[in-house]
Short mmCIF file of C-alpha atoms in Angstrom, two decimals:
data_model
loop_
_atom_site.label_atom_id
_atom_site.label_comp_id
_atom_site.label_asym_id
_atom_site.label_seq_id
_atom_site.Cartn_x
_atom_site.Cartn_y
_atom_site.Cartn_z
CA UNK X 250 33.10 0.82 -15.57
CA UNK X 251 30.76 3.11 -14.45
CA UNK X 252 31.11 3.43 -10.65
CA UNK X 253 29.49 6.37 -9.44
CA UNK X 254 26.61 5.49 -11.84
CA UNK X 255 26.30 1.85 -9.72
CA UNK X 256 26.63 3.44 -6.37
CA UNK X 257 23.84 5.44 -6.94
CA UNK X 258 21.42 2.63 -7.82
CA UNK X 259 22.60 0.46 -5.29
CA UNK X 260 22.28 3.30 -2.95
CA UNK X 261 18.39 3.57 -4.04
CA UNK X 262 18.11 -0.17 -3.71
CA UNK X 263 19.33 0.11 -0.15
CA UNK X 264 16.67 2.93 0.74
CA UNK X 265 13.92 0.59 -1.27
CA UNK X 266 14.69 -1.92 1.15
CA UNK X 267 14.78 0.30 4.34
CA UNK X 268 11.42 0.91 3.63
CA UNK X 269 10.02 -2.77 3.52
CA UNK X 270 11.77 -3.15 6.68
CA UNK X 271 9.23 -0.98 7.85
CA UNK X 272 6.39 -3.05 7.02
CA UNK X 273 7.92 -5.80 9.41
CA UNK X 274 8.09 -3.45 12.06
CA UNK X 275 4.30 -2.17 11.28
CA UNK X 276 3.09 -6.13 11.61
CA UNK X 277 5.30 -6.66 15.34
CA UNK X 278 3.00 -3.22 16.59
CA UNK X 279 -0.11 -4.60 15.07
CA UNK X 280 0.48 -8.41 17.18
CA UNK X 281 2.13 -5.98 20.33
CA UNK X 282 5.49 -7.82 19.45
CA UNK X 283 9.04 -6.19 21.05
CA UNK X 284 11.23 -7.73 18.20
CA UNK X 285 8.69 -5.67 15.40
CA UNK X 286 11.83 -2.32 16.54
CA UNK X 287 14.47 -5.09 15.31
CA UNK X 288 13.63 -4.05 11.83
CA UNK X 289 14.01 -0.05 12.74
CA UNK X 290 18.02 -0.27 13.35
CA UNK X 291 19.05 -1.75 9.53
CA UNK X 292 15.94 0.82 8.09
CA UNK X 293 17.83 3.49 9.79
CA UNK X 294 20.95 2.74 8.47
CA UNK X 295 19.70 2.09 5.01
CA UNK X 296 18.52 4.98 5.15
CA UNK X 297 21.34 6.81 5.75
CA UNK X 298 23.13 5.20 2.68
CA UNK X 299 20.27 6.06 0.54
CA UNK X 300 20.84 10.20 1.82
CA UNK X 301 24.34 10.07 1.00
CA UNK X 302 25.13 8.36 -2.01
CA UNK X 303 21.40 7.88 -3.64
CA UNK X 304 20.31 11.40 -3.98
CA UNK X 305 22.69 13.02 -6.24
CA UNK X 306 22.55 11.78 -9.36
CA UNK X 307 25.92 11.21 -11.29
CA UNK X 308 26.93 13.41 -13.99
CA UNK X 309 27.71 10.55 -16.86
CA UNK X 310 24.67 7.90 -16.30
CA UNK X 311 25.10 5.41 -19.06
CA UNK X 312 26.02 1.53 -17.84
CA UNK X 313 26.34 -1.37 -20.05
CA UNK X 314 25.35 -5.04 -19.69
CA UNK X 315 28.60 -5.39 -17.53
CA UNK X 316 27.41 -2.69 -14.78
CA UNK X 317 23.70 -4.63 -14.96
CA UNK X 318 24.97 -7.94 -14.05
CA UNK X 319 27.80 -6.41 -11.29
CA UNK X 320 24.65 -4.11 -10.17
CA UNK X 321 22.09 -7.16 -9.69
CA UNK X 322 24.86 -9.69 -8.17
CA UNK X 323 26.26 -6.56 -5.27
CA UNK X 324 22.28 -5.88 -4.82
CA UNK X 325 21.25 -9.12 -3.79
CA UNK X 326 24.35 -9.28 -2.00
CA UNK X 327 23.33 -6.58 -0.07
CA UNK X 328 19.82 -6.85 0.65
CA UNK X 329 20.63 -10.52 2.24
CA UNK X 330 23.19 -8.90 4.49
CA UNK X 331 21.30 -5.88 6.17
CA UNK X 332 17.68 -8.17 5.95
CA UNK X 333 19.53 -10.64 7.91
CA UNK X 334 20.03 -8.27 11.00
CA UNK X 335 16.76 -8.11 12.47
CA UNK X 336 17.03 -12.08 13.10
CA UNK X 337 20.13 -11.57 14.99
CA UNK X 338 18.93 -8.28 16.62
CA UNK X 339 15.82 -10.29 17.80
CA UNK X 340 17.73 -13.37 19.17
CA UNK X 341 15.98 -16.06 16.74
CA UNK X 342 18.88 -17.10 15.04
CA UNK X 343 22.24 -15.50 16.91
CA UNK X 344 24.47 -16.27 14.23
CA UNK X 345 24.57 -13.50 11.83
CA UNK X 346 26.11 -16.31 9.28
CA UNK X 347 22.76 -18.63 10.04
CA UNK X 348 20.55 -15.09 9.59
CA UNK X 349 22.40 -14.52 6.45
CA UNK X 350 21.93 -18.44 5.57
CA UNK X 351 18.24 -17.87 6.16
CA UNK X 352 18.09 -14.36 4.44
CA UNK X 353 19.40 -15.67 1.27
CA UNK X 354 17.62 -18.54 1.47
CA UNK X 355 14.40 -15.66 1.40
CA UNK X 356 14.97 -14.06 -1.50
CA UNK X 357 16.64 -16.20 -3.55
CA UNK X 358 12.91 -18.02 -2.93
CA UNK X 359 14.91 -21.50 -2.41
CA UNK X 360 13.15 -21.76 1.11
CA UNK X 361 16.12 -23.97 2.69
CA UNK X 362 16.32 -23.43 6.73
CA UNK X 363 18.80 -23.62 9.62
CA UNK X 364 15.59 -22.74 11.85
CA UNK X 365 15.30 -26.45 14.57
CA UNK X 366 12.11 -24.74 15.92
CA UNK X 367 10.63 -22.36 13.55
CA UNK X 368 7.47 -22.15 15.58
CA UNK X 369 8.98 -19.80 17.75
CA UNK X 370 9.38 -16.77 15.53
CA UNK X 371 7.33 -14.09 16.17
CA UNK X 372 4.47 -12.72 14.10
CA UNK X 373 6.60 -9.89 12.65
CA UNK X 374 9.86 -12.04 11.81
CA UNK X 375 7.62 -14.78 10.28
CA UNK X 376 5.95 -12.05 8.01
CA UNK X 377 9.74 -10.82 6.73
CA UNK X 378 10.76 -14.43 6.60
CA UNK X 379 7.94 -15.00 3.76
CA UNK X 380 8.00 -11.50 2.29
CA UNK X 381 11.48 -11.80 1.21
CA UNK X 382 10.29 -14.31 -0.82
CA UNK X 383 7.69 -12.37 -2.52
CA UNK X 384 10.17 -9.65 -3.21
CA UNK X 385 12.35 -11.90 -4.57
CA UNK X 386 10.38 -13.65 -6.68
CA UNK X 387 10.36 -11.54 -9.35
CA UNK X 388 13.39 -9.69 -8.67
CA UNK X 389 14.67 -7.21 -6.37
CA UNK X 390 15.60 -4.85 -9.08
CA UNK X 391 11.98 -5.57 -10.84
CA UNK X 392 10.57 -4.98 -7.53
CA UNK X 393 12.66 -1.36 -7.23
CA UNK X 394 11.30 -0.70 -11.27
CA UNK X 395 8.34 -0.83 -10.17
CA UNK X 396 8.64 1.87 -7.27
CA UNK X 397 11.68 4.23 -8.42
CA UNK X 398 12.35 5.94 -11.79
CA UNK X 399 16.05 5.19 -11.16
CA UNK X 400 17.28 5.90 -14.98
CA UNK X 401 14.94 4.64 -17.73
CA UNK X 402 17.39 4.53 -20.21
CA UNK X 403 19.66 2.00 -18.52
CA UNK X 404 16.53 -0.51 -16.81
CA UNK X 405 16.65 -3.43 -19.77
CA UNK X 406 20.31 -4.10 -18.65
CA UNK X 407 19.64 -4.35 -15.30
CA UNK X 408 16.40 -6.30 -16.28
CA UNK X 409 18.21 -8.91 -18.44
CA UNK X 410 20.58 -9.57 -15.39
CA UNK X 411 18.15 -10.74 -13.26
CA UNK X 412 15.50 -12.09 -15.38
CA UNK X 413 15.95 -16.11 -15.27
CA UNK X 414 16.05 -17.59 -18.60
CA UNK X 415 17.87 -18.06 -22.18
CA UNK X 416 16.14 -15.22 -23.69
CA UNK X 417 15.17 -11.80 -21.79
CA UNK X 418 12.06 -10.64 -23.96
CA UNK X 419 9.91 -7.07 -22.96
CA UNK X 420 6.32 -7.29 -22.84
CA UNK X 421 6.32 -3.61 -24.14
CA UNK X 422 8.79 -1.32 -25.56
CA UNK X 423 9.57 0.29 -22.02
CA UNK X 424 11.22 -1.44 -19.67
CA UNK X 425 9.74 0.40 -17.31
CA UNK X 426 6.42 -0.61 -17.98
CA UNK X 427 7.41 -4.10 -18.85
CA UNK X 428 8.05 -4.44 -14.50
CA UNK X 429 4.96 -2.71 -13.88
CA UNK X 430 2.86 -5.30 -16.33
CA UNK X 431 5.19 -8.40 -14.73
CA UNK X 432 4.44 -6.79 -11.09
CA UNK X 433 0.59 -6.33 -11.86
CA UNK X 434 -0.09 -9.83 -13.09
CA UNK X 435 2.36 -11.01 -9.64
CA UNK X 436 -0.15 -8.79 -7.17
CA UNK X 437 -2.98 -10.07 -8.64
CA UNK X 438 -2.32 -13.60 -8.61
CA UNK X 439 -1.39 -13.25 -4.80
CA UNK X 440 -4.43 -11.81 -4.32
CA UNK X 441 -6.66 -14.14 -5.94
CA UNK X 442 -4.58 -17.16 -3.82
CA UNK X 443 -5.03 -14.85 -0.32
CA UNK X 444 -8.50 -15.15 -0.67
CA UNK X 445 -9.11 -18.77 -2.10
CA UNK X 446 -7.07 -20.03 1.09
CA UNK X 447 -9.08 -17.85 3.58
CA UNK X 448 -12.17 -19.80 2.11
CA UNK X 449 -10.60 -23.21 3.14
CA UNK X 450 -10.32 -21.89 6.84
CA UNK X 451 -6.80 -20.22 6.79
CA UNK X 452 -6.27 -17.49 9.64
CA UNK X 453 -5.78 -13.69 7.15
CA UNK X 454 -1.43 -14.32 8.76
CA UNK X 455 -1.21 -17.40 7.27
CA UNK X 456 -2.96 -17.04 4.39
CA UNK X 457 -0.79 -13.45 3.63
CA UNK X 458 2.35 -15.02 4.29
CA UNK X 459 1.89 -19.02 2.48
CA UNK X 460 0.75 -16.51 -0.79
CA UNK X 461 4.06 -15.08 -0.38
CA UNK X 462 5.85 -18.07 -0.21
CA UNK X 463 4.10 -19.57 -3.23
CA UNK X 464 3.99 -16.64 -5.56
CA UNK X 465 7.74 -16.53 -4.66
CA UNK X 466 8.11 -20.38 -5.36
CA UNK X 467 10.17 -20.19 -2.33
CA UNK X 468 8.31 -22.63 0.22
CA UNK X 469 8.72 -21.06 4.00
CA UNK X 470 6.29 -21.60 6.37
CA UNK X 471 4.84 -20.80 10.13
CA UNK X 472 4.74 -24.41 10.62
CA UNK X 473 7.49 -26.88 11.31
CA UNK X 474 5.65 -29.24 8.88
CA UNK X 475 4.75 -27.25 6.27
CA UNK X 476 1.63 -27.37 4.29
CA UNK X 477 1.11 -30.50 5.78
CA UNK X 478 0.33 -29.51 9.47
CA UNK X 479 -2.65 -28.16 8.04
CA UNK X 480 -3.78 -31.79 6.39
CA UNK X 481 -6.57 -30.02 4.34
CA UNK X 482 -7.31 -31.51 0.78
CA UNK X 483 -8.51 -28.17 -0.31
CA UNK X 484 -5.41 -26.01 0.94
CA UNK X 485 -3.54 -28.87 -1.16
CA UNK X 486 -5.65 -28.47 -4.58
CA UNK X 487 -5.37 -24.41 -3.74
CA UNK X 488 -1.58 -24.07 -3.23
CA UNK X 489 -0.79 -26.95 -6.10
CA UNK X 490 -2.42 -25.11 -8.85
CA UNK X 491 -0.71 -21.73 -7.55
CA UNK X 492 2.59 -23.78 -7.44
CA UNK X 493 1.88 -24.43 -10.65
CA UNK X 494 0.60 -20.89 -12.51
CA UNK X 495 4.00 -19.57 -11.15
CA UNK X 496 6.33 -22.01 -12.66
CA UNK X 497 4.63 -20.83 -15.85
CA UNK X 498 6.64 -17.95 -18.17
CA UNK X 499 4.45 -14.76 -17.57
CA UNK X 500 4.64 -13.07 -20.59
CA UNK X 501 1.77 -16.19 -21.42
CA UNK X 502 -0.35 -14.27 -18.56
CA UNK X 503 -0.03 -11.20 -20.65
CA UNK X 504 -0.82 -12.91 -24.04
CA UNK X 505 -3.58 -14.21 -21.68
CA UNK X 506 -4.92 -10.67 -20.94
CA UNK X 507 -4.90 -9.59 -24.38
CA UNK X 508 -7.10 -12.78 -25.15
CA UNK X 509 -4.34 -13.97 -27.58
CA UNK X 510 -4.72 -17.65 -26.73
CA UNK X 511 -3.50 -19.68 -29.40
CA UNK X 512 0.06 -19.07 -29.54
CA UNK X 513 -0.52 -19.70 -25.34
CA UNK X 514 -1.91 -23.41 -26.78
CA UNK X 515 1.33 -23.35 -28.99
CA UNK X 516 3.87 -22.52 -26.60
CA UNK X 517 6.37 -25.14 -26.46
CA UNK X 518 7.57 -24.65 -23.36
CA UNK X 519 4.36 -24.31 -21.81
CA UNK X 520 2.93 -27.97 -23.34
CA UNK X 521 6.35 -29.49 -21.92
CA UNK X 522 6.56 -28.28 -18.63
CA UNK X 523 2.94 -29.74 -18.43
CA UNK X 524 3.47 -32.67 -19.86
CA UNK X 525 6.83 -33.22 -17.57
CA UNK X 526 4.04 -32.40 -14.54
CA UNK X 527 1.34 -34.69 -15.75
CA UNK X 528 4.09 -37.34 -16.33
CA UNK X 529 5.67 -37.34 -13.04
CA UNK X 530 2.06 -37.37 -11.15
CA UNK X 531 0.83 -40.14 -13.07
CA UNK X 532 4.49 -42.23 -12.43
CA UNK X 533 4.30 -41.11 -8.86
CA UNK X 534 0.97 -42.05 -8.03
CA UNK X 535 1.16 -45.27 -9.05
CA UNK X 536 4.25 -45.90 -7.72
CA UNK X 537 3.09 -45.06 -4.41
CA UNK X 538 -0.12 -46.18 -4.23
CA UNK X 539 1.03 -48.98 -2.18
CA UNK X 540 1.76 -46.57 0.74
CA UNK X 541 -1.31 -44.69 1.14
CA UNK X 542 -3.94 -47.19 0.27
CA UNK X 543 -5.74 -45.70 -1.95
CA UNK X 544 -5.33 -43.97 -5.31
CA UNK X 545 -6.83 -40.67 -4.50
CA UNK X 546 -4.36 -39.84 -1.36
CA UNK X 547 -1.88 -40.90 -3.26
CA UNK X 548 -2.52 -38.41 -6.22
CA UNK X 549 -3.04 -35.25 -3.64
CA UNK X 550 0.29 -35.94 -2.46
CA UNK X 551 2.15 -36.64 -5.81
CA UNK X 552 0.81 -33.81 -7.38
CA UNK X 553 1.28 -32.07 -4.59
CA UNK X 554 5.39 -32.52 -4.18
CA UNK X 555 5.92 -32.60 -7.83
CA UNK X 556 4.21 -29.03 -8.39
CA UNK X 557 6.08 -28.16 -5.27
CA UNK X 558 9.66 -29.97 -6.68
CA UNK X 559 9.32 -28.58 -10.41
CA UNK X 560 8.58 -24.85 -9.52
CA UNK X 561 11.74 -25.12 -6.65
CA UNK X 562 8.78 -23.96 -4.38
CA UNK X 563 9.90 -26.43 -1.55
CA UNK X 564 6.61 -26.87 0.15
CA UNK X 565 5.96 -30.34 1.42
CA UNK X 566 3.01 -32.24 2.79
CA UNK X 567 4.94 -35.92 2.80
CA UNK X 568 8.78 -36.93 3.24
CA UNK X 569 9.24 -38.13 -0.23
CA UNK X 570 12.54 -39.80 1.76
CA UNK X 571 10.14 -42.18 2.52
CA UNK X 572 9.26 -43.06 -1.26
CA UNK X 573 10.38 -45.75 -3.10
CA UNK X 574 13.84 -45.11 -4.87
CA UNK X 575 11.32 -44.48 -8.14
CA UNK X 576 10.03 -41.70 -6.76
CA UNK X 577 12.65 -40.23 -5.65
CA UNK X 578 14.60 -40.74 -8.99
CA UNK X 579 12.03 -38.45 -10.82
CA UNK X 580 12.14 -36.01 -7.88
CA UNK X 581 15.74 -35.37 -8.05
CA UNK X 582 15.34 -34.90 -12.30
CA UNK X 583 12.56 -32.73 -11.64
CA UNK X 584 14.74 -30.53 -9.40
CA UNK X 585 17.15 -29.81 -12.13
CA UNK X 586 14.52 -29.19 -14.96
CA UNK X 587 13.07 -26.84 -12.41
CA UNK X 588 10.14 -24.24 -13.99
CA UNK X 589 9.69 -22.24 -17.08
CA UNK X 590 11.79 -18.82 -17.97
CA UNK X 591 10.54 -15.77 -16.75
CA UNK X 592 8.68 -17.40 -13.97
CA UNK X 593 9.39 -17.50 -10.24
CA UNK X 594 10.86 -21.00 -10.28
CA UNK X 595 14.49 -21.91 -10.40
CA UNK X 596 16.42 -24.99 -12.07
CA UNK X 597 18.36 -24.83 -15.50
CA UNK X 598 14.33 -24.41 -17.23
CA UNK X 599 12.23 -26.24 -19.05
CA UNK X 600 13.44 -23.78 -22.00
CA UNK X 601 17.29 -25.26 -21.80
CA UNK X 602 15.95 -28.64 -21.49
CA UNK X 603 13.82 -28.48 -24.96
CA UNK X 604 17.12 -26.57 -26.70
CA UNK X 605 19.18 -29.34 -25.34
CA UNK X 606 16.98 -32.08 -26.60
CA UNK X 607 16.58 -30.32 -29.98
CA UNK X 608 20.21 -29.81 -30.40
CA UNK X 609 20.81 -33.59 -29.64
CA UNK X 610 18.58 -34.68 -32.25
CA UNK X 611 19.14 -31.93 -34.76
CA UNK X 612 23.09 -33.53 -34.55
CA UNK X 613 21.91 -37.10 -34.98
CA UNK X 614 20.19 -35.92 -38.01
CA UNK X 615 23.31 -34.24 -39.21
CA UNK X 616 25.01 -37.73 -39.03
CA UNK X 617 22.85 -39.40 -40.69
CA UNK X 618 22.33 -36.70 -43.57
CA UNK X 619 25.62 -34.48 -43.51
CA UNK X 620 24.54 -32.64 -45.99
CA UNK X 621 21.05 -31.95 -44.92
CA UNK X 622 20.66 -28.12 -43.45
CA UNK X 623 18.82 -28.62 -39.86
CA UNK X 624 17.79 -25.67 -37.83
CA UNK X 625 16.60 -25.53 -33.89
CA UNK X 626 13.22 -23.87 -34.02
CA UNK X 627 10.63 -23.55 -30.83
CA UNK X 628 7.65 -22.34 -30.92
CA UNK X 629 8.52 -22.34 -34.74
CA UNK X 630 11.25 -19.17 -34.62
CA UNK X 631 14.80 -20.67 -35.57
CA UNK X 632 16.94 -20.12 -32.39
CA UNK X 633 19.69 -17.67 -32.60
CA UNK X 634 23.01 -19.68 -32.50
CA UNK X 635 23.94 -17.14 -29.88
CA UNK X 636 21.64 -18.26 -27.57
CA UNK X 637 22.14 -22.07 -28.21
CA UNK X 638 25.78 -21.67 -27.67
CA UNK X 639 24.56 -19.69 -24.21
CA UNK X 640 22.54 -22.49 -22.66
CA UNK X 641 25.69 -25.39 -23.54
CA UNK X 642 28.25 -22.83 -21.80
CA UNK X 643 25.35 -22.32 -19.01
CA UNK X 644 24.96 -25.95 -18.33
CA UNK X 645 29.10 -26.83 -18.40
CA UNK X 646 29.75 -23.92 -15.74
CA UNK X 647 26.06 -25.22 -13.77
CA UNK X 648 27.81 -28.96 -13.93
CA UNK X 649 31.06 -27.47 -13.02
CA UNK X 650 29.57 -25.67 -9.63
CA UNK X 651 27.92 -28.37 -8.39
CA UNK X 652 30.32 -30.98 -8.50
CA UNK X 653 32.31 -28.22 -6.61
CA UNK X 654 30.08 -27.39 -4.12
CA UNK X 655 29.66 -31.02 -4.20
CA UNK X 656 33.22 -31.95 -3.18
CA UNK X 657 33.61 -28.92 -0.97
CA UNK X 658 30.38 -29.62 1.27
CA UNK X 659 32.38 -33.27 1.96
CA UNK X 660 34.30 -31.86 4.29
CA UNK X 661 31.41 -32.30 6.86
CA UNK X 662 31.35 -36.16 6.18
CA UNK X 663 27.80 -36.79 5.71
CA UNK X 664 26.49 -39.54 2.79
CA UNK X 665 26.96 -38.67 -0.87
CA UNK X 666 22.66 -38.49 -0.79
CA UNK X 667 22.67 -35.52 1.50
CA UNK X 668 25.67 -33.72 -0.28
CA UNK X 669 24.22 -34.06 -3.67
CA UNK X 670 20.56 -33.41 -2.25
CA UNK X 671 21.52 -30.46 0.00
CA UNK X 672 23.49 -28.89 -3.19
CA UNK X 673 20.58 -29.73 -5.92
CA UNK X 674 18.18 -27.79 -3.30
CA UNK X 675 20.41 -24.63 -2.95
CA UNK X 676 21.81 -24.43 -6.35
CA UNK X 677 18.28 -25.09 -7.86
CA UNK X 678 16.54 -22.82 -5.33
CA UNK X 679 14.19 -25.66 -4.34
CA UNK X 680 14.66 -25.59 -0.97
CA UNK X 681 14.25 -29.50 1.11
CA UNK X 682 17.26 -31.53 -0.47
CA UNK X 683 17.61 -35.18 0.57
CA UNK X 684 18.79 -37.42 3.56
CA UNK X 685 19.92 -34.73 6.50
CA UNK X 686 18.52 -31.63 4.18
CA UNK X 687 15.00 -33.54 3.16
CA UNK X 688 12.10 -32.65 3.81
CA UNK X 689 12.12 -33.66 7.71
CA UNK X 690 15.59 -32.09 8.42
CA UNK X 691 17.26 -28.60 7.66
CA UNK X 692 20.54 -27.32 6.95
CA UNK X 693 22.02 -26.55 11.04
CA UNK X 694 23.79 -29.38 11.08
CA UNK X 695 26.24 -28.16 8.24
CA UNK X 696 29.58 -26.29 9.20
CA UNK X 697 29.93 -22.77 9.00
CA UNK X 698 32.05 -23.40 5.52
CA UNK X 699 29.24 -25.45 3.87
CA UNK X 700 26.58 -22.92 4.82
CA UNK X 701 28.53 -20.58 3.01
CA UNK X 702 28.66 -22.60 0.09
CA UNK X 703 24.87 -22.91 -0.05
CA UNK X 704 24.94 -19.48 -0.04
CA UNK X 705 27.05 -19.05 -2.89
CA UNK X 706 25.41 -21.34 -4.66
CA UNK X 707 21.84 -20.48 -3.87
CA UNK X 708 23.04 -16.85 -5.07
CA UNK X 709 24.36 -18.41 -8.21
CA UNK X 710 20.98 -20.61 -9.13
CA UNK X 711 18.95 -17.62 -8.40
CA UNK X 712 20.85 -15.27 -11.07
CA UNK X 713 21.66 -18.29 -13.15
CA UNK X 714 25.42 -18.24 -12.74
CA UNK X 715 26.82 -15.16 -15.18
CA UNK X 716 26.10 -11.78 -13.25
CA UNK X 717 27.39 -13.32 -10.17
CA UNK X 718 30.70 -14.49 -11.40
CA UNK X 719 31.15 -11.47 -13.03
CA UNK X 720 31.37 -9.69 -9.80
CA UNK X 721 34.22 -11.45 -8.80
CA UNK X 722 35.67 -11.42 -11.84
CA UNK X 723 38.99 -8.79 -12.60
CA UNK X 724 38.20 -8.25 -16.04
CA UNK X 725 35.03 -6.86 -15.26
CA UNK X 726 36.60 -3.75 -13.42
CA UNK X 727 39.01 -2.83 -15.91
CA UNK X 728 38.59 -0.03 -17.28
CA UNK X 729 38.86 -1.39 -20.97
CA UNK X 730 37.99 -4.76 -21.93
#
């Protein structure tokens, strides 16, 4: 175990992010705002960190996949704790456990809140609230690629850590430049939704910091109902499709930019995630056409809440509570299939669910034929066994977790709907959850000991289970293995 080797990168991590706190603090000047100097106290500190233990670079600099995952697992770690302090600082949420709740909750991108009047925030702590989101959409160690040379040799560990998905390709041979490509195509996309949204009347704030939250997949908000405070039609079409591009793998954008469309066509997981999406709308609609009348309404608000469900963004514009139990039903399986790999979104992935499927019938073929020789192919490569045997372990220990988190959020004594909801919308990284968590409610009423468990488990979703167990696992500081 290299420790001097993952000081020093966390120690540049911590400077990264005493420097965004400075963009916080930049937006509370701009609006005249007191609680904008909240944000100089942690940047100061971070700072300080950074000087003394991210400047010198260690003599032996080589880490292995077991420093990457311990590296990305203490970083996030991190980053939640010292992000959280400018909420208690500023007096909007006292509780440094409810900051941290809320922190978390940022860049992890689920979007779940302990906030009872959000409305309140200030300009400046409404911008961080939604930035974190951005950052951590693709990753706070992509994000700190993209802006440090740390050590180039070492970045594809540290990369396949904290990428979400079964397999952890590179766009290019450089990992390097693989987070520059990933964090180009992210900018841009933001950009390009900034603008469409100022066109349907959004102030420049909102529109910055609801770009965030979608190209995060994370779902916070100025308002205390969401997207739909603004009941626009065309804010809904805007922010759906967004939802949508980001629950998509983005190594397609880059196939994309090199105008290498047909294996984009091909792509397995691509056709299934929109098929899942085209499915659920056309299920929903009708099944709650009843409510709103007429067939058009109800379309803008089932596509609406499934793109916002599938991708784990969390946005909402109706309290699906309020469904019928059909609805709901293919809300709930959407938030476990959650998005594509390599996207913003959260949930086991559309990838795991095709494996899974394709195992399951590649075995009933086996019984029928035992001597026949199956394989699992998608997008027509054979799958490694390796990886195959990765998603089944993936899915016990996800099962495992939640019917943990499950039995220890119980304590608190609310209905099985709202324990199972609130954990499917932590551990998922979607955000609302159902009953007391749904849409219309938040997470304040929970204890102190549940909030922690979201925490855990919103931490575990977001770096899909492995890197963060590892951390607290003994074997992984041995010196030998």
């Amino acid at each position: 175990m290299n420790r001097r080797m993952i000081l020093y990168i966390l120690a540049k991590m911590m400077g990264v992010e005493g420097v965004l706190l400075l963009l916080p603090a930049f937006v509370g000047l701009l609006y005249g705002e007191k609680s904008g100097a909240c944000f100089l106290f942690p940047a100061t500190i971070l700072a300080l960190i950074y000087i003394i233990f991210g400047i010198r670079k260690p003599n032996k600099t080589k880490i292995y996949a077991k420093e990457g995952m311990i590296i990305v697992a203490s970083a996030w770690i991190l980053w939640s704790m010292f992000g959280a302090i400018p909420f208690t600082l500023g007096g909007y949420i006292p509780n440094y456990l409810d900051a941290f709740f809320e922190t978390v909750s940022g860049f992890t991108t689920t979007g779940s809140t302990i906030l009872n009047d959000i409305e309140s925030l200030s300009h400046c702590m409404h911008f961080w609230r939604c930035f974190t989101h951005w950052i951590g959409g693709m990753g706070v160690l992509v994000f700190v690629l993209v802006l440090t040379s740390l050590d180039k040799k070492n970045m594809m560990y540290l990369m396949r850590a904290e990428v979400p998905g079964p397999e952890k390709d590179k766009l290019v041979p450089k990992a390097m430049a693989t987070a520059r490509i990933l964090y180009g195509m992210y900018f841009a996309l933001t950009a390009v939704e900034i603008v469409l949204l100022l066109f349907g009347g959004m102030s420049p704030f909102d529109s910055i910091i609801h770009a965030f939250s979608t190209a995060g997949t994370g779902g916070f908000s100025n308002y205390a109902n969401s997207i739909g405070q603004l009941d626009s039609a065309y804010i809904d079409g805007v922010i759906t499709v967004f939802m949508i591009l980001f629950g998509i793998n983005f190594n397609l954008f880059y196939l994309l930019l090199l105008r290498q469309f047909k294996p984009v066509w091909k792509n397995e997981e691509l056709r299934t995630y929109l098929a899942i999406i085209a499915t659920a709308i056309a299920l929903i609609t009708w099944n709650i056409t009843s409510i709103y009348g007429n067939p058009l309404k109800a379309f803008r608000y089932a596509a609406f809440q499934v793109a916002s469900i599938i991708t784990t963004t969390g946005f909402s514009t109706a309290d699906y509570m309020k469904w019928p139990t059909m609805s709901q039903t293919i809300i709930i399986i959407l938030m476990i299939i959650g998005a594509c790999a390599s996207s913003t979104g959260g949930g086991i992935k559309v990838s795991r669910f095709l494996i899974v499927v394709k195992s399951i019938k590649k075995e009933l073929k086996q019984m029928v034929h035992p001597k026949s020789v199956n394989l699992i192919r998608i997008n027509g490569k054979k799958m490694n066994p390796d990886i195959v045997q990765n998603v089944f372990v993936y899915l016990v220990a996800y099962a495992g977790i939640a019917g943990l988190s499950v039995l220890l959020v119980s304590i608190d004594d609310f209905d099985f709907a709202t324990n199972l909801g609130s954990v499917m919308g932590t551990l998922n990284n979607i955000g609302p959850g159902l009953g007391v968590s749904g849409p219309a409610g938040n997470f304040a009423q929970f204890s102190p000991f549940s909030k922690l468990v979201f925490c855990i488990d919103m931490l575990i979703g977001r770096l899909e289970i492995f890197p963060f167990l590892m951390l607290f696992t003994s074997i992984s500081w041995r010196k030998k293995f």
